[in-house]
Amino acid sequence: PPGLLNGLTQLQNFNVSVNNLAALPPSLLNSLTQLQNFDVSVNNLAILPPDLLSGLQQLQIFSMYQNQLTSVSADLFSGLSSLQLIVLSSNSLTSLPNGLLQGLT
């Protein structure tokens, strides 16, 4: 539901793996400014909202293995300068867009 995580501004780890999720609300993570680890692995997600991760400057780990992803937005990780680990294995990706990792160190 909208606003589900509002008020959890200090939350650092959010794990919704192995839940049979088919979709994520675009604004799900908007208030989680301190989020460091987001795990949505082993679900049935075929698409990600383009701005799902925007504003998560503290995010270090993004794990989304074993879903149904066929593509990702070129700017999915834009502005995520703290990102250290990305796990997208066991999806249906056939290619990654140019610039996907631009700006990451």
CSV table of C-alpha atoms in Angstrom, one decimal:
chain,number,residue,atom,x,y,z
A,1,PRO,CA,0.0,0.0,0.0
A,2,PRO,CA,1.1,3.6,-0.6
A,3,GLY,CA,3.0,5.0,2.4
A,4,LEU,CA,3.8,1.6,3.8
A,5,LEU,CA,7.3,2.6,4.8
A,6,ASN,CA,6.7,6.3,5.6
A,7,GLY,CA,8.3,7.3,8.8
A,8,LEU,CA,11.0,4.6,8.7
A,9,THR,CA,13.7,7.2,7.9
A,10,GLN,CA,16.4,5.3,9.9
A,11,LEU,CA,15.8,1.9,8.3
A,12,GLN,CA,19.1,0.6,6.9
A,13,ASN,CA,18.2,-3.0,5.7
A,14,PHE,CA,15.0,-4.0,3.8
A,15,ASN,CA,14.7,-7.6,2.8
A,16,VAL,CA,11.6,-8.7,0.9
A,17,SER,CA,13.2,-11.7,-0.7
A,18,VAL,CA,11.3,-15.0,-1.4
A,19,ASN,CA,7.8,-13.4,-1.3
A,20,ASN,CA,6.4,-14.0,-4.8
A,21,LEU,CA,6.2,-10.3,-5.5
A,22,ALA,CA,5.2,-9.4,-9.0
A,23,ALA,CA,5.4,-5.6,-8.7
A,24,LEU,CA,6.9,-2.8,-6.6
A,25,PRO,CA,5.2,0.5,-6.0
A,26,PRO,CA,7.3,3.3,-7.6
A,27,SER,CA,7.5,5.3,-4.4
A,28,LEU,CA,8.1,2.3,-2.1
A,29,LEU,CA,11.6,3.5,-1.0
A,30,ASN,CA,11.1,7.2,-1.1
A,31,SER,CA,11.4,7.9,2.6
A,32,LEU,CA,14.2,5.4,3.3
A,33,THR,CA,17.1,7.9,3.1
A,34,GLN,CA,19.4,5.8,5.3
A,35,LEU,CA,18.8,2.5,3.4
A,36,GLN,CA,22.0,0.6,2.9
A,37,ASN,CA,20.8,-2.9,1.8
A,38,PHE,CA,17.8,-3.6,-0.4
A,39,ASP,CA,17.2,-7.3,-1.2
A,40,VAL,CA,14.3,-8.2,-3.4
A,41,SER,CA,15.7,-11.6,-4.6
A,42,VAL,CA,13.7,-14.7,-5.5
A,43,ASN,CA,10.5,-13.0,-6.5
A,44,ASN,CA,8.6,-12.7,-9.8
A,45,LEU,CA,9.5,-9.2,-10.7
A,46,ALA,CA,9.7,-8.6,-14.5
A,47,ILE,CA,10.2,-4.8,-14.4
A,48,LEU,CA,11.5,-2.2,-11.9
A,49,PRO,CA,10.0,1.3,-11.6
A,50,PRO,CA,12.6,3.6,-13.2
A,51,ASP,CA,13.0,5.8,-10.2
A,52,LEU,CA,12.8,3.0,-7.5
A,53,LEU,CA,16.3,3.6,-6.3
A,54,SER,CA,16.6,7.4,-6.8
A,55,GLY,CA,17.6,9.4,-3.8
A,56,LEU,CA,19.1,6.4,-2.0
A,57,GLN,CA,22.6,7.9,-1.6
A,58,GLN,CA,23.5,5.5,1.3
A,59,LEU,CA,22.6,2.3,-0.6
A,60,GLN,CA,25.5,-0.1,-0.6
A,61,ILE,CA,24.0,-3.4,-1.6
A,62,PHE,CA,21.2,-4.1,-4.2
A,63,SER,CA,20.3,-7.7,-4.6
A,64,MET,CA,17.7,-8.8,-7.1
A,65,TYR,CA,18.8,-12.2,-8.2
A,66,GLN,CA,16.3,-14.9,-9.4
A,67,ASN,CA,13.5,-12.7,-10.7
A,68,GLN,CA,12.1,-12.3,-14.2
A,69,LEU,CA,13.9,-9.1,-15.3
A,70,THR,CA,14.3,-8.7,-19.0
A,71,SER,CA,15.8,-5.2,-19.0
A,72,VAL,CA,16.9,-2.5,-16.6
A,73,SER,CA,16.9,1.3,-17.1
A,74,ALA,CA,20.2,2.9,-18.0
A,75,ASP,CA,20.0,5.3,-15.1
A,76,LEU,CA,18.8,2.7,-12.5
A,77,PHE,CA,22.0,3.3,-10.5
A,78,SER,CA,22.4,7.0,-11.3
A,79,GLY,CA,23.5,9.0,-8.2
A,80,LEU,CA,24.2,5.9,-6.0
A,81,SER,CA,27.8,6.8,-5.2
A,82,SER,CA,27.9,4.4,-2.2
A,83,LEU,CA,26.8,1.3,-4.1
A,84,GLN,CA,29.3,-1.5,-3.6
A,85,LEU,CA,27.5,-4.7,-4.6
A,86,ILE,CA,24.9,-5.3,-7.4
A,87,VAL,CA,23.4,-8.8,-7.8
A,88,LEU,CA,21.2,-9.3,-10.9
A,89,SER,CA,22.1,-13.0,-11.6
A,90,SER,CA,19.4,-15.6,-12.6
A,91,ASN,CA,17.2,-13.2,-14.4
A,92,SER,CA,16.2,-13.0,-18.1
A,93,LEU,CA,18.5,-10.2,-19.0
A,94,THR,CA,20.0,-10.5,-22.5
A,95,SER,CA,22.0,-7.2,-22.3
A,96,LEU,CA,22.8,-4.3,-20.1
A,97,PRO,CA,22.3,-0.7,-21.3
A,98,ASN,CA,25.3,1.5,-22.0
A,99,GLY,CA,26.1,3.8,-19.1
A,100,LEU,CA,24.4,1.6,-16.5
A,101,LEU,CA,27.4,1.7,-14.2
A,102,GLN,CA,28.4,5.3,-15.1
A,103,GLY,CA,29.2,7.3,-12.0
A,104,LEU,CA,29.9,4.3,-9.8
A,105,THR,CA,33.3,3.9,-8.3
